[in-house]
XYZ file of C-alpha atoms in Angstrom:
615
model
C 108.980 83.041 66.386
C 108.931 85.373 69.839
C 112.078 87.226 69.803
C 112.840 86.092 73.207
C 112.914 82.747 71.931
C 115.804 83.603 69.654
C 117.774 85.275 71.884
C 117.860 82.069 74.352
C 118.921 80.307 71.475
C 122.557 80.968 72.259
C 122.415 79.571 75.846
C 121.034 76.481 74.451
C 123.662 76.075 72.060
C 126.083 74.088 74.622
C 123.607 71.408 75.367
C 122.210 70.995 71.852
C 123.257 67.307 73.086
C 120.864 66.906 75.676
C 117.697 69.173 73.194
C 118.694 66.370 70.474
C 118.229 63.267 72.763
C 115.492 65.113 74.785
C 113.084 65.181 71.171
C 114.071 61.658 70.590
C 113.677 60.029 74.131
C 110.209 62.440 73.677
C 109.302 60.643 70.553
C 109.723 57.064 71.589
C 107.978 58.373 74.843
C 105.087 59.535 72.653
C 105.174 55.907 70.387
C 105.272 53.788 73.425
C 102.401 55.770 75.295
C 100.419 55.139 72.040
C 101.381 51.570 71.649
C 100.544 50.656 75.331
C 96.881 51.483 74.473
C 97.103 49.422 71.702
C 98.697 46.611 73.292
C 95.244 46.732 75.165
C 93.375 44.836 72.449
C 94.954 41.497 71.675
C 94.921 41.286 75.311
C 90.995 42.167 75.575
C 90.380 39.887 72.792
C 92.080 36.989 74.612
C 90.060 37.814 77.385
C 86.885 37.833 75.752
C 87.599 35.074 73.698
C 87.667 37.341 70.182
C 91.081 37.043 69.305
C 91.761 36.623 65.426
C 92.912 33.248 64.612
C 95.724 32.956 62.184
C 97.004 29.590 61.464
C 99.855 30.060 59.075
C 102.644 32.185 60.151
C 102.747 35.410 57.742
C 105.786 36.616 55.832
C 107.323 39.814 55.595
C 106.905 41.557 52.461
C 108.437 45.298 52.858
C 108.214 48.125 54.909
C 105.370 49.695 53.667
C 103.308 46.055 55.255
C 104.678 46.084 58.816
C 101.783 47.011 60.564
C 99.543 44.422 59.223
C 102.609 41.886 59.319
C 103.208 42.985 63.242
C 99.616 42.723 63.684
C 99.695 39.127 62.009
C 102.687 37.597 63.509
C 101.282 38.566 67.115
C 97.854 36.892 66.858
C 99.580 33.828 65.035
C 102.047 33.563 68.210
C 98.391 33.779 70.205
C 96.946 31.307 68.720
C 99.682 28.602 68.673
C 100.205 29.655 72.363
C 96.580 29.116 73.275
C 95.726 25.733 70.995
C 99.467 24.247 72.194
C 99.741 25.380 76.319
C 96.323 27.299 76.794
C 94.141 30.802 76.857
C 96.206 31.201 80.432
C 99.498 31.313 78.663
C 97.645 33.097 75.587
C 96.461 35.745 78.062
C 100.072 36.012 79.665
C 101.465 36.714 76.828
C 99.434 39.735 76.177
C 99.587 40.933 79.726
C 103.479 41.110 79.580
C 103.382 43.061 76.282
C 101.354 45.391 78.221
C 103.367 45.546 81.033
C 106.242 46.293 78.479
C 105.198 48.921 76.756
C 104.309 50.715 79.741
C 108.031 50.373 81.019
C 109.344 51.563 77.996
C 107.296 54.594 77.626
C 108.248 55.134 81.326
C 111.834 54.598 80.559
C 111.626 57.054 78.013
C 110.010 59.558 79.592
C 112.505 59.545 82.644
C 115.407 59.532 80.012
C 113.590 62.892 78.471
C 113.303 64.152 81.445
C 116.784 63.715 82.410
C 118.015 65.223 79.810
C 115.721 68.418 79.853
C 116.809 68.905 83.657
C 120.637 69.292 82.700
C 119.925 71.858 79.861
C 117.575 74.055 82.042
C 119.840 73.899 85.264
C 122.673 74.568 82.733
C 120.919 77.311 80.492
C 120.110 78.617 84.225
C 123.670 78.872 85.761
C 124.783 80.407 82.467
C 122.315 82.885 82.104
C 122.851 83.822 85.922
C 126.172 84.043 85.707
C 125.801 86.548 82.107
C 123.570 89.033 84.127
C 126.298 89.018 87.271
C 128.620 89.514 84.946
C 126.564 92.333 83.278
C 125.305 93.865 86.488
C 129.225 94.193 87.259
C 130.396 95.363 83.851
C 127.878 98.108 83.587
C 128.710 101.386 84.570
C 127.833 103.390 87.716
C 125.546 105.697 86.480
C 123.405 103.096 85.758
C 122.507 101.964 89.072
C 122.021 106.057 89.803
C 118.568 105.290 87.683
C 117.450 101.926 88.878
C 116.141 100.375 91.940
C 118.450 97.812 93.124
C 115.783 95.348 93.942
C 114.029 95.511 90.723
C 118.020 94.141 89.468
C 118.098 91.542 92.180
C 114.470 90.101 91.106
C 115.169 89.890 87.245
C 118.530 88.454 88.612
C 116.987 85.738 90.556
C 113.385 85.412 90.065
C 112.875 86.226 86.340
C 115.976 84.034 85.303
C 114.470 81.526 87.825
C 110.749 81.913 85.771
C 112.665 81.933 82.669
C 114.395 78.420 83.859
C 110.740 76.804 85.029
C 108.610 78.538 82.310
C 110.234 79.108 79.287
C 111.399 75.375 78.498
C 108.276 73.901 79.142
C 108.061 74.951 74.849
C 110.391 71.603 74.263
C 107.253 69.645 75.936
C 105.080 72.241 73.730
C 106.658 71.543 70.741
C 107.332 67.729 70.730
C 106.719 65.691 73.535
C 102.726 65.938 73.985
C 102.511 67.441 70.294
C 103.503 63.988 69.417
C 101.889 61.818 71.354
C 98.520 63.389 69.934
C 99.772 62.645 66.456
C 100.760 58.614 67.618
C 97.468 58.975 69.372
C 95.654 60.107 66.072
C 96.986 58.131 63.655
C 96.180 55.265 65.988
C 93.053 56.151 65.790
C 92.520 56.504 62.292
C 93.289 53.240 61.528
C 90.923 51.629 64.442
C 87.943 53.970 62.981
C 88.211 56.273 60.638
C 84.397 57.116 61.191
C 84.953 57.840 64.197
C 88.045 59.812 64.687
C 86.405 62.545 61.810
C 83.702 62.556 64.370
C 86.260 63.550 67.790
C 87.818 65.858 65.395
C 84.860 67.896 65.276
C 84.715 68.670 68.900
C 88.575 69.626 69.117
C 89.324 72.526 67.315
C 86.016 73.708 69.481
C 87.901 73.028 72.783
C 90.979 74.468 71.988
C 89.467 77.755 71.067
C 87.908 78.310 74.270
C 90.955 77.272 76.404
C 92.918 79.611 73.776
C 90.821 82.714 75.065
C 91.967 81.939 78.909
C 95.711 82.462 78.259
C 95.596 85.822 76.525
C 95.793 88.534 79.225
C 98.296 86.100 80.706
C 101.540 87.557 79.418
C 100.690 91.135 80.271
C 99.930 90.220 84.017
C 102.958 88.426 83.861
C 104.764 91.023 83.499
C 103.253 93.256 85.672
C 103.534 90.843 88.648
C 107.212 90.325 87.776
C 107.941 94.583 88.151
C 105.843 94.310 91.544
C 108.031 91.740 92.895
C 111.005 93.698 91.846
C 109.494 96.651 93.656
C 108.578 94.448 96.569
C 112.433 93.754 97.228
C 113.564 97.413 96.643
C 111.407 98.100 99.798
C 113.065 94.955 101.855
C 116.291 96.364 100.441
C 116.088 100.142 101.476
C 114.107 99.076 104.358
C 117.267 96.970 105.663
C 119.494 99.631 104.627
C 118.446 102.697 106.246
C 117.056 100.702 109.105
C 118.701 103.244 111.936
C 116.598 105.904 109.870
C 113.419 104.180 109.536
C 113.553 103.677 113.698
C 114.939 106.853 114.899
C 112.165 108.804 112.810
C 109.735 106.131 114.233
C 108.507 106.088 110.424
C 108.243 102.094 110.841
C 104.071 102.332 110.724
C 104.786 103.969 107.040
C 107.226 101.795 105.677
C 104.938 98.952 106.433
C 102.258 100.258 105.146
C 103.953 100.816 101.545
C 105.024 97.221 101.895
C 101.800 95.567 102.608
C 100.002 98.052 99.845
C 103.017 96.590 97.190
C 102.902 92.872 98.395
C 98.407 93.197 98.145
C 98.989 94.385 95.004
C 101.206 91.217 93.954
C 98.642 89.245 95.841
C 95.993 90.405 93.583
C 98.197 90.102 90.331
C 99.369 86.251 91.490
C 95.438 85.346 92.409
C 94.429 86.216 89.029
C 97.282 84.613 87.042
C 96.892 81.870 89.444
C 92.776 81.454 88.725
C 93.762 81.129 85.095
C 96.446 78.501 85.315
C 94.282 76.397 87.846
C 91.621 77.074 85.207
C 93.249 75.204 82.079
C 93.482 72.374 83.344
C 89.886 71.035 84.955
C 88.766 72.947 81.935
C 90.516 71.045 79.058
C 89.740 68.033 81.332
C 86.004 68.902 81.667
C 85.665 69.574 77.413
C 87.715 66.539 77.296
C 85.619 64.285 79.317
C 82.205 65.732 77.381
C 84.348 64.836 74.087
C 84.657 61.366 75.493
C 80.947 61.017 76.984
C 80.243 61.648 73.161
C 82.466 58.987 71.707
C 80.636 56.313 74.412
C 77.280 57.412 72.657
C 78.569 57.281 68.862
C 81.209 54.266 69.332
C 78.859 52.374 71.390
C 76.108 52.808 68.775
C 79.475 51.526 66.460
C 79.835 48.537 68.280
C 75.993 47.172 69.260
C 73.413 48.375 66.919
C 75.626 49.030 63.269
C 76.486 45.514 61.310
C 78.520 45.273 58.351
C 77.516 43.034 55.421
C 78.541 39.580 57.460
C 76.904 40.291 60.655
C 79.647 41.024 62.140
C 79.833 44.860 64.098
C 81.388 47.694 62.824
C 83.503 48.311 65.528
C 84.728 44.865 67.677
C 84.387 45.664 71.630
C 88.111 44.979 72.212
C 88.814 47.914 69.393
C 86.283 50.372 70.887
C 87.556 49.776 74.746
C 91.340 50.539 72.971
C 89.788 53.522 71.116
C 88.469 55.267 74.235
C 91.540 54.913 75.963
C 93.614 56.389 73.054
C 91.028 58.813 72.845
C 91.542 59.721 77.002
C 95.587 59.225 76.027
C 94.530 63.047 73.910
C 93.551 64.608 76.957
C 96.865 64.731 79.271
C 98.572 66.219 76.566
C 97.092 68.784 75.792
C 96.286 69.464 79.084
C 100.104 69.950 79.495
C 99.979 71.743 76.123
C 97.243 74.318 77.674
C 99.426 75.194 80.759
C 102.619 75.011 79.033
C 101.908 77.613 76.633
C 100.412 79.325 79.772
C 103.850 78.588 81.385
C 105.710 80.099 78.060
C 103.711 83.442 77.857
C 105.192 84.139 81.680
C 108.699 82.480 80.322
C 108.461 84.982 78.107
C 107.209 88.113 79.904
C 110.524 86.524 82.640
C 112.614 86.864 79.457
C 112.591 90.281 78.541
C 113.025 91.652 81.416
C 116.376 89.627 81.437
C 117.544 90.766 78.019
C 116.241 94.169 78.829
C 119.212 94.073 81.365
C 121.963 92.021 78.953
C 121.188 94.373 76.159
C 121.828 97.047 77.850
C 124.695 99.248 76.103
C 127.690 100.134 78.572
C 129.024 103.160 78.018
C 132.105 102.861 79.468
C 134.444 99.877 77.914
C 137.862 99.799 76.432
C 138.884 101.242 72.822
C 139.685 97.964 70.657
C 143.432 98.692 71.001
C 143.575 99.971 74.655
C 147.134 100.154 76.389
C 147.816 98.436 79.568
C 149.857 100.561 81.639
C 151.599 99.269 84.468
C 153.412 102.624 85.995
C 152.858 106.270 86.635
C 156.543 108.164 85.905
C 155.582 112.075 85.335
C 152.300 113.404 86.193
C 147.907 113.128 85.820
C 147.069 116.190 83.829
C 143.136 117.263 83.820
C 142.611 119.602 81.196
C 139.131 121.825 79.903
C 136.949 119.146 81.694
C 133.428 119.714 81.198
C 131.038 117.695 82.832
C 127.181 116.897 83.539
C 125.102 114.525 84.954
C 121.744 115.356 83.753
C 121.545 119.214 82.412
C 123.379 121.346 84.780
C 127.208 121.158 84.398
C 128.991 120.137 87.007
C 132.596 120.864 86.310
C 133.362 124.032 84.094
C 136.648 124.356 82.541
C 138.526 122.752 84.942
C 142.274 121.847 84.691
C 144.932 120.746 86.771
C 148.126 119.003 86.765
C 149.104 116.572 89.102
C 152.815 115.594 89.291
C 154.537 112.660 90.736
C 154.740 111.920 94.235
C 152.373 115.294 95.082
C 149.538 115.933 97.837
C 146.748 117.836 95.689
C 143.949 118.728 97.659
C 140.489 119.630 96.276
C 138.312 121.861 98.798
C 134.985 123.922 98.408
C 131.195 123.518 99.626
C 128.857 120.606 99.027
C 128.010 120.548 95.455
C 131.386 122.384 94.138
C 132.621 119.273 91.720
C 135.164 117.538 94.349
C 133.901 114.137 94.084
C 133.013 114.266 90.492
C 137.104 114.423 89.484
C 137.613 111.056 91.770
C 134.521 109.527 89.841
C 136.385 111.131 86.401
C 140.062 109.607 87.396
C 138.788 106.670 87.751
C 136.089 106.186 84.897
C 132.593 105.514 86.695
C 132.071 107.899 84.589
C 133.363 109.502 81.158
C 134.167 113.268 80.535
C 131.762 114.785 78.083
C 134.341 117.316 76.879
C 138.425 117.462 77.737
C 140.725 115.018 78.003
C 142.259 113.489 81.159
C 145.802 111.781 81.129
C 148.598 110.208 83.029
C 151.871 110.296 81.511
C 150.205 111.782 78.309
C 148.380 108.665 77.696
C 144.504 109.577 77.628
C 143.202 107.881 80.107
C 140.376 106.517 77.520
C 143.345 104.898 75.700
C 144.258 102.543 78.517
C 142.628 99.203 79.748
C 140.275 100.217 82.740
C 142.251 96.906 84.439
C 145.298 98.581 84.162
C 144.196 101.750 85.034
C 142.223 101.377 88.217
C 145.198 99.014 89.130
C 147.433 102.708 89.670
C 144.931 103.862 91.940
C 143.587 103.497 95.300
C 140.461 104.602 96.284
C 139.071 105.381 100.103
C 135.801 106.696 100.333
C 134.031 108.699 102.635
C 131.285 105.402 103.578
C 133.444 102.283 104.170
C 132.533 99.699 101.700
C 133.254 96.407 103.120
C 131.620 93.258 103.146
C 130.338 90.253 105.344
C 133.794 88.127 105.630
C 136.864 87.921 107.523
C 139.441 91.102 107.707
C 141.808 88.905 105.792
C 139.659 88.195 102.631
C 138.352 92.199 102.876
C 142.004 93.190 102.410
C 142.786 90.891 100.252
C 140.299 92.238 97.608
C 143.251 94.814 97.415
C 145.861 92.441 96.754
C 144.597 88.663 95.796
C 147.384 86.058 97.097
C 149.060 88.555 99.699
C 150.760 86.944 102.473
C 149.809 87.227 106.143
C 152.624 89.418 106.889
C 152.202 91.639 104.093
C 148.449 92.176 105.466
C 150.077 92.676 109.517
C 152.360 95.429 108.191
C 149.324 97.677 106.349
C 147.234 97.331 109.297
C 150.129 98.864 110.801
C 150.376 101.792 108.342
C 146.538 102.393 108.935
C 146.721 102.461 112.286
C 144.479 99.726 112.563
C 146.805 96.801 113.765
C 146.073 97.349 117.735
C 142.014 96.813 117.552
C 142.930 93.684 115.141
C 144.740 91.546 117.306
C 142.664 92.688 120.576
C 139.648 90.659 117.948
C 138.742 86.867 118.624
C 140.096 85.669 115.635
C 142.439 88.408 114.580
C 142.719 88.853 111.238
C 140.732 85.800 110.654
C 137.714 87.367 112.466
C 134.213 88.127 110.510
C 133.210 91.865 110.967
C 129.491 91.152 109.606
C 127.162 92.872 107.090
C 128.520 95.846 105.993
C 131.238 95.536 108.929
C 128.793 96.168 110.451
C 130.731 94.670 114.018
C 133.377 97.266 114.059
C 133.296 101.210 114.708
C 133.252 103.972 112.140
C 136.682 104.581 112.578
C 137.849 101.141 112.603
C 136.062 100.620 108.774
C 137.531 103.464 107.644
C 141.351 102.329 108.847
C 140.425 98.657 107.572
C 139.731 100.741 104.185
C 143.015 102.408 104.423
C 144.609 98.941 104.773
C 143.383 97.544 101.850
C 144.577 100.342 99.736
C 147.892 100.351 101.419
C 148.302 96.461 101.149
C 147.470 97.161 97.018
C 150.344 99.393 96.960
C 149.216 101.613 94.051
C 151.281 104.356 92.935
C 148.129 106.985 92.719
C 145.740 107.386 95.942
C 142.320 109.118 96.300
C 141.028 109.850 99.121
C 137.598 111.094 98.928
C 136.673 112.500 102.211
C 137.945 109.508 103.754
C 137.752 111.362 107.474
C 134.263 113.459 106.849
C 132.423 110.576 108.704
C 134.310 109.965 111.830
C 134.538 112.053 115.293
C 137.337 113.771 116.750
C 139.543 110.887 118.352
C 138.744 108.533 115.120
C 139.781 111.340 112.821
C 143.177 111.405 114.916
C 143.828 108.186 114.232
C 142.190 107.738 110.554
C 144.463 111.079 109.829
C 147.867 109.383 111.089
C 146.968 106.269 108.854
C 146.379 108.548 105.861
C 149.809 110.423 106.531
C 151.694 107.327 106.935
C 150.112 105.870 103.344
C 150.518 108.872 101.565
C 154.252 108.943 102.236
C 156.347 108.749 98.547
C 152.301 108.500 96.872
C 150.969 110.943 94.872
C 147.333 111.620 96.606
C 143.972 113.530 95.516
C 142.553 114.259 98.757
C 139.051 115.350 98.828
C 138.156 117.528 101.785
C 135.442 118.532 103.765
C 137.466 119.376 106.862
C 140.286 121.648 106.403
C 142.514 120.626 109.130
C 143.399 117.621 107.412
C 144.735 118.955 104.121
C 147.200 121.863 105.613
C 150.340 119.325 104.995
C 149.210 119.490 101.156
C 151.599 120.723 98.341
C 148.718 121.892 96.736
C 145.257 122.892 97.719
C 142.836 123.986 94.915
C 139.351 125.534 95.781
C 136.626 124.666 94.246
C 133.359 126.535 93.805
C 130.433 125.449 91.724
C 133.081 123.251 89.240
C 135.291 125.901 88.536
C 138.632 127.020 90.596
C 138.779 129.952 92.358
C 142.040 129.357 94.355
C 144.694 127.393 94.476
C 148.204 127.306 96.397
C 149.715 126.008 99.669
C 148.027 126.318 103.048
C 150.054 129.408 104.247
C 149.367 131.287 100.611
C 145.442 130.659 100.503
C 145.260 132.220 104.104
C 147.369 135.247 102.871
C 144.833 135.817 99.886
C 142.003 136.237 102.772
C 139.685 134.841 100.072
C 137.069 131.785 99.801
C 139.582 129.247 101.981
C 140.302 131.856 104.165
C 136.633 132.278 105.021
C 136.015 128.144 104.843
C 138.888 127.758 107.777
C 137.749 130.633 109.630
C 134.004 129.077 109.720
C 135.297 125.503 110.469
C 137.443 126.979 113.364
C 134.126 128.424 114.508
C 132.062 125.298 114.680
């Protein structure tokens, strides 16, 4: 058994219901598709005038006789139909039992079908809403590796092959698989002459479509990481759009696209030959099977005699036979491109649990704390920290009490941004400890932990909805007025209600409707309206021109007020207020003090104001 196929198992588990009465609606499916062929003969042998006369109605004996006894009892109801009303009524008969068994097998197969729908739209929902909830839980520094698109196709395409593919192995495994069986056994008891004879041609024609399918899997997969490539261009295309057109690089960008979506071209036309080949092809070996059984069974039914005269094979039988014999072919026709169907299922699969199994680094200790305040202080000590090889942050410590302004400073590259990305937990120190209120912050529910802080960052990350529901991210269930008074505190309650819909008004992609400096104050606002006791600002004002600044800088005073802040600074003329600055140089500190001490050192944030006041 594919591993894949186990590791679905558990998102089949809640509709077991629906597999159980999908393999049972399949089977009667399978014995009422078998019986409608058969039904065919009493009716021919009406028709023909051939039908077995039997006078005395027969009895049941035991199990073990009903075929013979079902057989019996029909062609004795035939017979007193056609000596008492007439062949019309004889022939009527028949023709509804036809018509019957048709319906039922039609029934059936609607029921199965039903049934198979509501386990792969549920298996589907559940197994998008796992990798959401995976793509969430996982940890920053994942997403530092990885292309986004290549997430958003296993996310929606492979689960989506995975829905359409995979379960076509319940058809695989009983529906058709059974029919052929009905179908066979059928057929045995017709002619067993015969049926040795078809069987000598089938293992043949499964072979050969068998050597179609097995490159299929591979390609597969290869297609599926081209179309997740394909949508990592759309998506960095769409993203750095301003980019792309102010260095007129739009003739390149193209060109990478149309050389990735060829190259799925190519990889769909071949897949595509292969599943558009199974099926004339079984249809073609199954039609020379069946041009073969005309020859033989016809020589059956006019030229071989048993001992009585009679032929070995009646018409009525033979006519049957062929048709049971054609019943074989749409089967496994739908068993050739189903397990064509299953080998992309299953390439669709892995790439899915490659994602789910991935191990997150970053998840609460079994008996985390939740802590709801912050009383005393954050204390950072011997942090040492890497991304890849080089170290990033060397020794560092620092204590943060209560109600403080620390401000981090230094050149691009010094460590700054790593110790917001460390206070928070995107990532995990490597070595040190870091703790508020002497509780290691590894100790405490990342819930209740990122519920004491804030965080602004330097890009404004909001999203394609009203002002209301971006602020309320901060603070689910807030009240209108609540939101009014921390656009106030940011600064950012004039340019709201000068909007069409005030609060209530959509600020597109990305906000992408509103200035830089408006984002960044509608950032400010939603940390304000959360009200945490810890704030980090992580060069919330780096972004924005002079006149923005102003006001972004006013909003940051006013929310900083009775907060203890981390501000993370690229210009200088924003942090002078601080209680403490600390200077930063290639993860280590080099300085640290108040605004009017640093300058009196004349050392490295002497020389960073002097060449800011020079630019």
């Amino acid at each position: 058994m594919d591993e894949n196929l186990k590791k679905i198992a558990p998102f089949i588990k809640p509709y077991k219901f629906h597999v159980v009465w999908n393999v049972i609606y399949n089977i009667l499916y399978a014995f009422f598709s078998t019986l409608s062929f058969v039904a065919l003969i009493p009716m021919l042998d009406v028709l023909f005038g051939n039908a077995q006369k039997v006078l005395k109605k027969p009895i049941y004996t035991d199990i073990t006789e009903i075929s013979s006894y079902g057989k019996d009892y029909l062609y004795y109801y035939i017979t007193t139909l056609s000596q008492n009303e007439g062949k019309q009524y004889a022939l009527l008969l028949v023709v509804a039992l036809v018509i019957s068994t048709f319906l039922f097998k039609n029934i059936f197969n609607y029921l199965a079908s039903n049934h198979l729908m509501i386990l792969k739209n549920g298996v589907l929902r559940d197994l998008r809403n796992k990798m959401y909830n995976k793509i969430i839980d996982l940890p920053i520094s994942y997403y530092s590796e990885k292309r986004k698109g290549d997430i958003m196709a296993r996310m929606l395409g492979d689960v989506g092959e995975v829905q359409h593919s995979f379960f076509s192995i319940l058809e695989l495994i009983v529906k058709e698989p059974m029919t052929i069986i009905f179908t066979i056994i059928t057929m045995f008891y017709i002619s067993v002459k015969l049926t040795l004879f078809v069987f000598v041609f089938i293992p043949i024609s499964g072979y050969i479509i068998s050597l179609i399918g097995k490159s299929l899997k591979s390609k597969s997969e290869r297609s599926q990481q081209e179309a997740g490539y394909l949508i990592s261009i759309v998506e960095e295309t769409l993203s750095g759009l301003k980019v792309v057109k102010s260095y007129t690089t739009e003739a390149f960008f193209k060109g990478k696209f149309d050389q990735s979506a060829t190259s799925l071209q190519r990889l769909a036309n071949s897949i595509g030959r292969k599943n558009n080949l199974a099926s004339p092809f079984s249809e073609f070996l199954g039609i020379v099977v069946i041009a073969v059984l005309l020859w033989y069974g016809g020589n059956m039914v006019l030229v071989e005699t048993l001992a009585n005269g009679e032929p070995v094979l009646a018409g009525g039988q033979f006519i049957a036979y062929m048709g049971l014999a054609y019943n074989i072919l749409t089967p496994a026709k739908a068993i050739s491109k189903a397990s064509y169907a299953v080998k992309s299922g299953i390439a669709a699969a892995q790439r899915v649990f490659e994602v789910l199994e991935v191990e997150n680094t970053i998840v609460d200790e079994p008996n985390a704390l939740v802590k709801d305040s912050f009383t005393s202080k954050i204390s950072i000590e011997n942090i040492n920290f890497r991304y890849e090889q080089e170290s990033v942050l060397k020794n560092f410590s620092l204590d943060i009490p209560k109600g403080k302004t620390i401000a981090l400073v230094g050149q691009s590259g010094s460590g700054k941004s790593t110790i917001a990305n460390l206070l928070t937990r995107f990532y995990d120190v490597q070595e040190g400890n870091i703790s508020i209120d002497g509780v290691n912050i590894k100790n405490m529910t990342m819930h209740s932990l990122r519920s004491l802080m804030g965080l602004v960052t330097q890009d404004s990350i909001l999203f394609n909805d009203t002002i209301k529901n971006n602020l309320l991210i901060g603070r689910p269930g807030a009240s209108d007025e609540d939101i009014v008074d921390a656009l106030k505190v940011a600064n950012a309650y004039e340019f709201v209600i000068d909007l069409p819909n005030g609060i209530d008004t959509n600020i597109g992609d990305a906000g992408g409707k509103l200035s830089g400096g408006q984002k960044q104050r509608l950032s400010i606002a939603r940390a304000v309206l959360k009200n945490p006791p810890i704030m980090i600002l992580d060069e919330a004002t780096s972004a924005l021109d002079t006149e923005s600044e102003n006001l972004v800088q006013v909003a940051l005073e006013n929310m900083m007020q009775n907060r203890t802040s981390i501000v993370i600074a690229h210009r200088l003329s924003t942090i002078q207020k601080a209680d403490l600055i600390v200077v930063m140089k290639k993860g280590e500190i080099v300085e640290q003090g108040t605004h009017a001490e640093l300058l009196a050192l004349n050392g490295t944030y002497s020389n960073l104001v002097t060449l800011q006041s020079l630019e």
